[in-house]
Amino acid sequence: MPPLKPGWLRLARRLQAAHEQRVAAPRRPLRDPWMEASTRFDQLTALRRQIGKAEARGWRLAMLRLCQRLPGSIRAVELVLNNAKQQCQPVVPQPPPLREWLAELHQVEDDFGAITIDAARLFLAVATDPIVLEKTSLGAFSLRLHWPRIADGREADCFEIVALDEGRASAANPNVPHPHVRDGHLCAGDATAAMQRAIGEGRLFDAFALIRSVLENYNPHSAFVTLADWLGFSCDSCGCRLDPDDRCACDRCGRDVCGECTSRCECCGVCECETCQGRCGVCEAHWCARRLVASARSSLRCCPNCLRTCSACGAEVASSELDEGAKQCEDCRAATGAEDDIHETHPMHEGEDE
Amino acid sequence: MRVLFINNDGGGFADHIEVPDGTTVAVLFAQRLPGRKPADYLIRVNRQPVEAEQALRDGDRISMTPSKIEGAARAA
């Protein structure tokens, strides 16, 4: 074995001690993973129900957006079931001997470069190379293993991911330096179970390698902030910058807009942007464009509540275009007025033909 | 011969397995990860990078770790 670096022997002993405490600790109850699995499955069921409703109502764009969330929701169910399966393991691996911990440290250093040991904050750290995902440069990251958390059995929370390069975090959320990292916590997705197992068995290098594999890959279906929104989200209508949580989508055209630029149809509840939405030309209420009807006598579009029927010709016109007294449209009123003029100019006497 | 095989794909697997004498790294990979590409994995024997045609020996420690894994974000 290569010569030991300063502090490595002490570090290896601390890692071994943390692992021994973990083995000696009572096993956590299985209740939490099963409850979380039930919750995730309920969320998946609700999502499928929403997709069905959108499809039945012909809201194609809304349905497409909901379908895009489906893989992430299914994956969430898979993850919690994998976690539950892990906790069902009947055997807890024995802590590796000291020489294995030292071998792990050597392997980590060979692959990642220098290991930093922070004796005050109780973590060991390595750095990745600069990471670029789909032409978005995220910089390098420090992967920090907080070894006391191994003793607590908190394999999923042992690692802290810290960006090393300033100014690369998402403009939409500064706490997200990487699409799958928020507030220092990596959501390892498909690597979760393998990573937990690696930590539980003292395979440090494997755990670090798995984290790096997640950081060097991009899953657009399940990201804290997608790369499309990395530089921030802009409303397509007014151009203002917003957090992804404040963003709405037009149910008609699918454009991303802010809450100020959307309105909900009072009849059917569809959310529309300013471009797609209609407004009654009489009462000025917001209605989805399909429900507005053009007046037969002008270009005015109005809601069903403001449509009236001319008592003379039967045409449907806006209420503002109907004479309140005669209940006639403008054309019919004009025609009636012309006939009255004719009768005044040339009054008919009894027995005369017209 | 008996080797320690660590598969970090999926849920993770680490256990001793029996393999025929003369089994190479490439053959073991094809058996244990069928349909996958070796270029997509970090493969180490006794913690060292190796050639695909290297023959395994009794007591070897082989690990295979995917180099691209999909992360996630917890639902709100």
Coordinates of C-alpha atoms in Angstrom, one line a residue:
Chain A
M1 CA 0.0 0.0 0.0
P2 CA 1.3 3.5 -0.8
P3 CA 2.5 5.6 2.1
L4 CA -0.2 7.2 4.3
K5 CA -1.0 10.9 3.9
P6 CA -1.1 13.0 7.1
G7 CA -4.3 12.6 9.0
W8 CA -5.5 9.6 7.0
L9 CA -5.0 7.0 9.8
R10 CA -7.0 9.1 12.2
L11 CA -9.7 9.7 9.5
A12 CA -9.9 6.0 8.7
R13 CA -10.3 5.2 12.4
R14 CA -13.2 7.8 12.6
L15 CA -14.9 6.4 9.6
Q16 CA -14.6 2.9 11.1
A17 CA -15.9 4.1 14.4
A18 CA -18.9 5.8 12.7
H19 CA -19.6 2.6 10.9
E20 CA -19.4 0.5 14.0
Q21 CA -21.9 2.8 15.7
R22 CA -24.2 2.4 12.8
V23 CA -24.1 -1.4 13.0
A24 CA -24.7 -1.3 16.7
A25 CA -27.7 1.1 16.4
P26 CA -31.2 -0.4 16.4
R27 CA -32.7 -0.7 13.0
R28 CA -35.1 2.1 12.0
P29 CA -38.8 1.1 11.8
L30 CA -40.1 0.4 8.3
R31 CA -43.2 2.6 8.7
D32 CA -41.8 5.8 7.1
P33 CA -40.8 4.3 3.7
W34 CA -44.2 2.6 3.4
M35 CA -46.1 5.7 4.2
E36 CA -44.0 7.7 1.7
A37 CA -44.6 5.0 -0.9
S38 CA -48.3 5.3 -0.4
T39 CA -48.1 9.1 -0.7
R40 CA -46.1 9.0 -3.9
F41 CA -48.5 6.4 -5.4
D42 CA -51.5 8.7 -4.5
Q43 CA -49.7 11.6 -6.3
L44 CA -49.2 9.4 -9.3
T45 CA -52.8 8.4 -9.3
A46 CA -54.0 12.0 -9.1
L47 CA -51.7 12.9 -12.0
R48 CA -53.2 10.2 -14.1
R49 CA -56.6 11.4 -13.3
Q50 CA -55.7 15.0 -14.3
I51 CA -54.4 13.7 -17.6
G52 CA -57.6 11.8 -18.2
K53 CA -59.7 15.0 -17.5
A54 CA -57.5 17.1 -19.8
E55 CA -57.9 14.5 -22.6
A56 CA -61.6 14.2 -22.2
R57 CA -62.0 18.0 -22.4
G58 CA -59.8 18.3 -25.4
W59 CA -57.1 20.4 -23.6
R60 CA -54.2 19.0 -25.7
L61 CA -51.5 21.3 -24.4
A62 CA -52.5 20.9 -20.8
M63 CA -52.5 17.1 -21.3
L64 CA -49.0 17.3 -22.9
R65 CA -47.6 19.2 -20.0
L66 CA -49.1 16.8 -17.5
C67 CA -47.8 13.8 -19.4
Q68 CA -44.3 15.4 -19.2
R69 CA -44.5 15.1 -15.4
L70 CA -45.5 11.4 -15.6
P71 CA -41.9 9.9 -15.8
G72 CA -40.8 11.9 -12.8
S73 CA -43.8 10.8 -10.8
I74 CA -43.3 7.1 -11.7
R75 CA -39.6 7.4 -10.8
A76 CA -40.5 8.9 -7.4
V77 CA -42.6 5.8 -6.7
E78 CA -39.7 3.5 -7.8
L79 CA -37.3 5.3 -5.5
V80 CA -39.3 5.0 -2.4
L81 CA -40.0 1.3 -3.1
N82 CA -36.3 0.7 -3.6
N83 CA -35.6 2.5 -0.3
A84 CA -38.2 0.3 1.5
K85 CA -36.6 -2.7 -0.1
Q86 CA -33.2 -1.7 1.2
Q87 CA -34.6 -1.4 4.7
C88 CA -36.0 -4.9 4.5
Q89 CA -32.4 -6.3 4.3
P90 CA -32.2 -8.8 7.1
V91 CA -28.4 -8.5 7.4
V92 CA -26.4 -5.4 8.3
P93 CA -22.9 -5.6 6.8
Q94 CA -20.0 -5.7 9.3
P95 CA -17.7 -2.7 9.4
P96 CA -14.7 -3.1 7.1
P97 CA -11.3 -3.4 8.7
L98 CA -9.1 -0.4 9.0
R99 CA -6.9 -1.4 6.0
E100 CA -10.0 -1.4 3.8
W101 CA -10.9 2.2 4.8
L102 CA -7.3 3.2 4.0
A103 CA -7.6 1.4 0.6
E104 CA -10.8 3.3 0.0
L105 CA -9.1 6.6 0.7
H106 CA -6.3 5.8 -1.6
Q107 CA -8.7 4.9 -4.4
V108 CA -10.7 8.1 -3.9
E109 CA -7.5 10.2 -4.1
D110 CA -6.3 8.3 -7.2
D111 CA -9.5 9.1 -9.1
F112 CA -10.6 12.5 -7.7
G113 CA -7.4 14.1 -6.6
A114 CA -6.5 15.5 -3.2
I115 CA -8.7 14.7 -0.3
T116 CA -9.5 17.6 2.1
I117 CA -10.1 16.8 5.7
D118 CA -12.0 19.3 7.8
A119 CA -11.5 18.2 11.4
A120 CA -13.6 21.1 12.7
R121 CA -16.7 20.5 10.6
L122 CA -16.1 16.8 10.5
F123 CA -16.2 16.1 6.8
L124 CA -13.8 14.9 4.1
A125 CA -14.1 16.4 0.7
V126 CA -13.0 15.9 -2.9
A127 CA -13.7 18.0 -6.0
T128 CA -15.1 17.2 -9.4
D129 CA -13.9 18.5 -12.6
P130 CA -15.9 21.4 -14.0
I131 CA -19.3 20.1 -15.1
V132 CA -21.1 21.2 -18.3
L133 CA -24.6 20.0 -19.0
E134 CA -26.1 20.8 -22.4
K135 CA -23.8 23.7 -22.9
T136 CA -24.6 25.2 -19.5
S137 CA -21.4 25.5 -17.5
L138 CA -22.0 24.7 -13.8
G139 CA -18.4 24.7 -12.6
A140 CA -16.7 22.3 -10.3
F141 CA -18.3 20.9 -7.1
S142 CA -17.0 19.8 -3.7
L143 CA -18.4 16.5 -2.6
R144 CA -18.3 16.5 1.2
L145 CA -18.9 13.3 3.3
H146 CA -20.0 14.2 6.8
W147 CA -18.9 11.0 8.6
P148 CA -20.8 11.4 11.9
R149 CA -24.0 11.0 9.8
I150 CA -23.0 7.5 8.9
A151 CA -23.3 6.6 12.6
D152 CA -26.9 8.0 12.6
G153 CA -27.8 5.7 9.7
R154 CA -28.5 8.8 7.6
E155 CA -26.8 7.4 4.4
A156 CA -29.0 9.6 2.2
D157 CA -27.9 12.8 4.0
C158 CA -24.2 11.9 4.5
F159 CA -23.1 14.0 1.5
E160 CA -23.2 17.7 1.0
I161 CA -22.7 19.1 -2.5
V162 CA -21.2 22.6 -2.7
A163 CA -20.5 24.6 -5.8
L164 CA -16.9 25.8 -6.0
D165 CA -17.4 28.4 -8.7
E166 CA -19.3 31.5 -7.9
G167 CA -22.1 32.8 -10.0
R168 CA -23.1 29.6 -11.8
A169 CA -26.2 28.8 -9.7
S170 CA -29.6 29.1 -11.3
A171 CA -30.9 32.6 -11.6
A172 CA -34.4 31.2 -11.0
N173 CA -33.3 29.8 -7.6
P174 CA -29.8 30.7 -6.2
N175 CA -30.0 27.7 -3.8
V176 CA -29.9 25.4 -6.9
P177 CA -26.3 25.2 -8.2
H178 CA -27.1 22.1 -10.2
P179 CA -30.4 20.8 -11.6
H180 CA -30.4 17.9 -9.0
V181 CA -28.9 19.8 -6.0
R182 CA -30.8 22.1 -3.7
D183 CA -29.5 23.6 -0.5
G184 CA -26.5 21.4 -0.6
H185 CA -28.5 18.2 -0.9
L186 CA -28.3 15.9 -3.9
C187 CA -31.4 14.1 -5.0
A188 CA -29.6 11.0 -6.3
G189 CA -32.6 9.6 -8.2
D190 CA -31.6 6.2 -9.7
A191 CA -28.4 6.2 -7.7
T192 CA -30.1 6.5 -4.3
A193 CA -30.2 2.8 -3.4
A194 CA -26.8 2.0 -4.7
M195 CA -25.3 5.0 -2.9
Q196 CA -26.9 4.1 0.4
R197 CA -25.7 0.5 0.0
A198 CA -22.2 1.7 -0.8
I199 CA -22.0 3.9 2.3
G200 CA -23.5 1.2 4.4
E201 CA -20.8 -1.2 3.3
G202 CA -17.9 1.2 3.6
R203 CA -17.3 1.6 -0.1
L204 CA -16.4 5.2 -0.1
F205 CA -15.1 5.4 -3.6
D206 CA -18.2 3.8 -5.0
A207 CA -20.4 6.4 -3.2
F208 CA -18.3 9.3 -4.5
A209 CA -18.3 7.8 -8.0
L210 CA -22.1 7.4 -8.0
I211 CA -22.5 11.0 -6.9
R212 CA -20.3 12.2 -9.7
S213 CA -22.3 10.0 -12.2
V214 CA -25.5 11.9 -11.2
L215 CA -23.9 15.3 -11.4
E216 CA -22.5 14.6 -14.8
N217 CA -25.9 13.6 -16.2
Y218 CA -29.1 15.7 -16.7
N219 CA -32.6 14.4 -16.1
P220 CA -34.9 17.1 -17.5
H221 CA -38.0 15.3 -16.3
S222 CA -37.1 15.7 -12.6
A223 CA -35.0 18.7 -11.8
F224 CA -35.2 21.3 -9.1
V225 CA -34.7 23.9 -11.9
T226 CA -34.5 22.8 -15.5
L227 CA -31.7 24.0 -17.8
A228 CA -34.3 25.7 -19.9
D229 CA -35.1 27.9 -16.9
W230 CA -31.5 28.1 -15.6
L231 CA -31.1 31.7 -16.5
G232 CA -34.5 32.5 -15.0
F233 CA -38.0 32.4 -16.2
S234 CA -39.5 35.2 -18.2
C235 CA -43.2 35.7 -18.8
D236 CA -43.9 35.5 -22.5
S237 CA -46.4 38.3 -22.2
C238 CA -44.9 41.0 -20.1
G239 CA -41.3 39.8 -19.9
C240 CA -41.0 40.1 -16.1
R241 CA -38.6 37.6 -14.4
L242 CA -40.1 35.2 -11.9
D243 CA -39.3 32.1 -9.8
P244 CA -40.5 28.8 -11.4
D245 CA -43.0 28.4 -8.6
D246 CA -44.8 31.6 -9.7
R247 CA -45.1 30.5 -13.2
C248 CA -48.3 29.6 -15.0
A249 CA -49.0 28.0 -18.3
C250 CA -51.7 29.0 -20.8
D251 CA -54.0 26.1 -21.3
R252 CA -54.5 27.1 -24.9
C253 CA -51.1 27.9 -26.4
G254 CA -48.9 26.4 -23.6
R255 CA -46.7 29.6 -23.2
D256 CA -45.2 30.3 -19.9
V257 CA -46.7 33.4 -18.3
C258 CA -46.9 35.1 -14.9
G259 CA -50.0 35.2 -12.8
E260 CA -50.7 38.8 -13.8
C261 CA -50.9 37.8 -17.4
T262 CA -53.3 34.9 -17.1
S263 CA -57.0 34.9 -16.4
R264 CA -59.4 32.1 -15.7
C265 CA -62.6 31.7 -17.7
E266 CA -65.5 32.4 -15.5
C267 CA -67.5 29.6 -17.2
C268 CA -65.2 26.6 -17.7
G269 CA -62.2 27.5 -15.5
V270 CA -59.6 27.4 -18.3
C271 CA -56.5 29.5 -17.7
E272 CA -55.5 31.6 -20.7
C273 CA -52.9 34.1 -21.4
E274 CA -53.7 37.6 -22.7
T275 CA -53.2 36.6 -26.3
C276 CA -55.6 33.6 -26.1
Q277 CA -58.2 34.9 -23.7
G278 CA -61.3 36.7 -24.8
R279 CA -63.1 39.5 -23.2
C280 CA -66.8 40.2 -23.8
G281 CA -67.2 43.4 -25.7
V282 CA -70.2 44.3 -23.6
C283 CA -69.6 43.3 -20.0
E284 CA -65.8 43.0 -20.4
A285 CA -65.7 39.8 -18.4
H286 CA -63.0 37.2 -19.3
W287 CA -64.3 34.3 -21.2
C288 CA -62.4 31.6 -23.1
A289 CA -62.2 32.6 -26.7
R290 CA -64.4 29.7 -27.9
R291 CA -67.3 30.8 -25.9
L292 CA -67.5 34.3 -27.3
V293 CA -69.9 34.8 -30.2
A294 CA -69.6 37.5 -32.9
S295 CA -72.6 39.8 -33.2
A296 CA -74.5 39.3 -36.4
R297 CA -74.5 43.1 -37.0
S298 CA -70.9 44.0 -36.1
S299 CA -67.4 42.7 -35.2
L300 CA -68.2 42.9 -31.5
R301 CA -67.7 39.5 -29.7
C302 CA -69.7 38.9 -26.6
C303 CA -70.4 36.3 -24.0
P304 CA -73.6 34.2 -24.0
N305 CA -75.0 36.4 -21.2
C306 CA -74.8 39.6 -23.4
L307 CA -76.2 38.1 -26.6
R308 CA -79.8 39.1 -27.5
T309 CA -82.1 38.1 -30.3
C310 CA -83.6 40.8 -32.6
S311 CA -87.4 40.6 -32.4
A312 CA -87.7 41.5 -36.0
C313 CA -85.1 39.4 -37.9
G314 CA -84.1 36.9 -35.3
A315 CA -80.4 37.7 -35.6
E316 CA -78.2 37.4 -32.5
V317 CA -76.6 40.6 -31.6
A318 CA -74.8 42.2 -28.7
S319 CA -77.2 43.6 -26.0
S320 CA -75.6 47.0 -26.6
E321 CA -76.8 46.9 -30.2
L322 CA -80.4 46.1 -29.4
D323 CA -82.9 48.8 -29.0
E324 CA -84.4 48.4 -25.5
G325 CA -87.8 49.4 -26.5
A326 CA -88.4 47.7 -29.8
K327 CA -85.9 44.9 -29.1
Q328 CA -84.7 45.3 -32.6
C329 CA -81.2 45.4 -34.1
E330 CA -79.8 48.4 -35.8
D331 CA -80.6 47.2 -39.3
C332 CA -84.1 46.5 -38.4
R333 CA -84.5 49.8 -36.6
A334 CA -83.1 51.5 -39.7
A335 CA -85.5 49.7 -41.9
T336 CA -88.5 50.5 -39.7
G337 CA -87.4 54.2 -39.6
A338 CA -87.3 54.3 -43.4
E339 CA -90.8 52.9 -43.7
D340 CA -92.1 55.4 -41.2
D341 CA -90.5 58.2 -43.2
I342 CA -92.2 56.9 -46.4
H343 CA -95.5 56.8 -44.7
E344 CA -95.1 60.4 -43.4
T345 CA -94.2 61.7 -46.8
H346 CA -96.8 59.8 -48.7
P347 CA -99.6 59.0 -46.3
M348 CA -101.9 56.3 -47.6
H349 CA -105.6 57.0 -48.0
E350 CA -108.3 54.4 -47.9
G351 CA -108.6 52.6 -51.1
E352 CA -105.3 53.6 -52.6
D353 CA -102.7 50.9 -53.6
E354 CA -99.2 51.2 -52.3
Chain B
M1 CA -12.8 -19.3 -8.7
R2 CA -14.4 -16.9 -6.2
V3 CA -14.4 -13.2 -6.8
L4 CA -16.1 -10.2 -5.1
F5 CA -18.4 -8.6 -7.6
I6 CA -19.8 -5.1 -6.9
N7 CA -22.4 -3.9 -9.3
N8 CA -23.4 -0.3 -8.6
D9 CA -26.1 -0.3 -11.2
G10 CA -29.7 -0.1 -10.0
G11 CA -30.2 -1.0 -6.4
G12 CA -26.5 -2.1 -6.0
F13 CA -25.2 -5.6 -5.5
A14 CA -22.0 -6.6 -3.7
D15 CA -21.3 -10.3 -3.1
H16 CA -18.9 -13.1 -3.7
I17 CA -19.6 -15.1 -6.9
E18 CA -18.2 -18.1 -8.6
V19 CA -16.8 -17.7 -12.1
P20 CA -15.0 -20.1 -14.4
D21 CA -11.2 -20.0 -14.5
G22 CA -10.0 -17.7 -17.3
T23 CA -13.1 -15.4 -17.2
T24 CA -12.1 -12.0 -18.4
V25 CA -13.4 -8.6 -17.3
A26 CA -15.3 -8.3 -20.7
V27 CA -16.9 -11.7 -20.3
L28 CA -18.1 -11.0 -16.7
F29 CA -19.5 -7.6 -17.8
A30 CA -21.4 -9.2 -20.6
Q31 CA -22.8 -11.8 -18.3
R32 CA -23.8 -9.5 -15.4
L33 CA -24.8 -6.4 -17.4
P34 CA -26.2 -7.8 -20.6
G35 CA -27.1 -5.2 -23.3
R36 CA -25.0 -2.5 -21.6
K37 CA -21.9 -0.8 -23.0
P38 CA -18.7 -1.1 -21.1
A39 CA -17.8 2.5 -22.2
D40 CA -20.7 3.7 -20.0
Y41 CA -19.2 2.1 -16.9
L42 CA -16.3 2.7 -14.5
I43 CA -14.8 -0.7 -14.2
R44 CA -12.1 -1.4 -11.6
V45 CA -10.4 -4.6 -10.6
N46 CA -8.7 -4.5 -7.2
R47 CA -9.4 -0.7 -7.3
Q48 CA -7.3 -0.3 -10.5
P49 CA -8.4 0.4 -14.0
V50 CA -7.8 -2.6 -16.3
E51 CA -8.0 -3.8 -19.8
A52 CA -11.2 -5.5 -21.0
E53 CA -9.4 -8.7 -21.8
Q54 CA -7.6 -9.0 -18.5
A55 CA -8.3 -12.4 -17.0
L56 CA -9.7 -12.5 -13.5
R57 CA -8.0 -14.3 -10.6
D58 CA -9.2 -15.9 -7.5
G59 CA -10.0 -13.3 -4.8
D60 CA -10.2 -10.4 -7.2
R61 CA -12.5 -7.5 -6.4
I62 CA -14.4 -6.2 -9.4
S63 CA -16.6 -3.1 -9.3
M64 CA -18.8 -1.7 -12.1
T65 CA -20.3 1.8 -11.7
P66 CA -22.5 3.6 -14.3
S67 CA -20.9 6.8 -15.4
K68 CA -24.2 8.5 -16.2
I69 CA -27.1 8.2 -13.8
E70 CA -30.4 10.1 -13.7
G71 CA -30.9 12.3 -10.7
A72 CA -34.2 13.6 -9.5
A73 CA -35.9 16.3 -7.5
R74 CA -38.2 15.6 -4.7
A75 CA -41.8 16.6 -5.5
A76 CA -43.1 19.6 -3.5

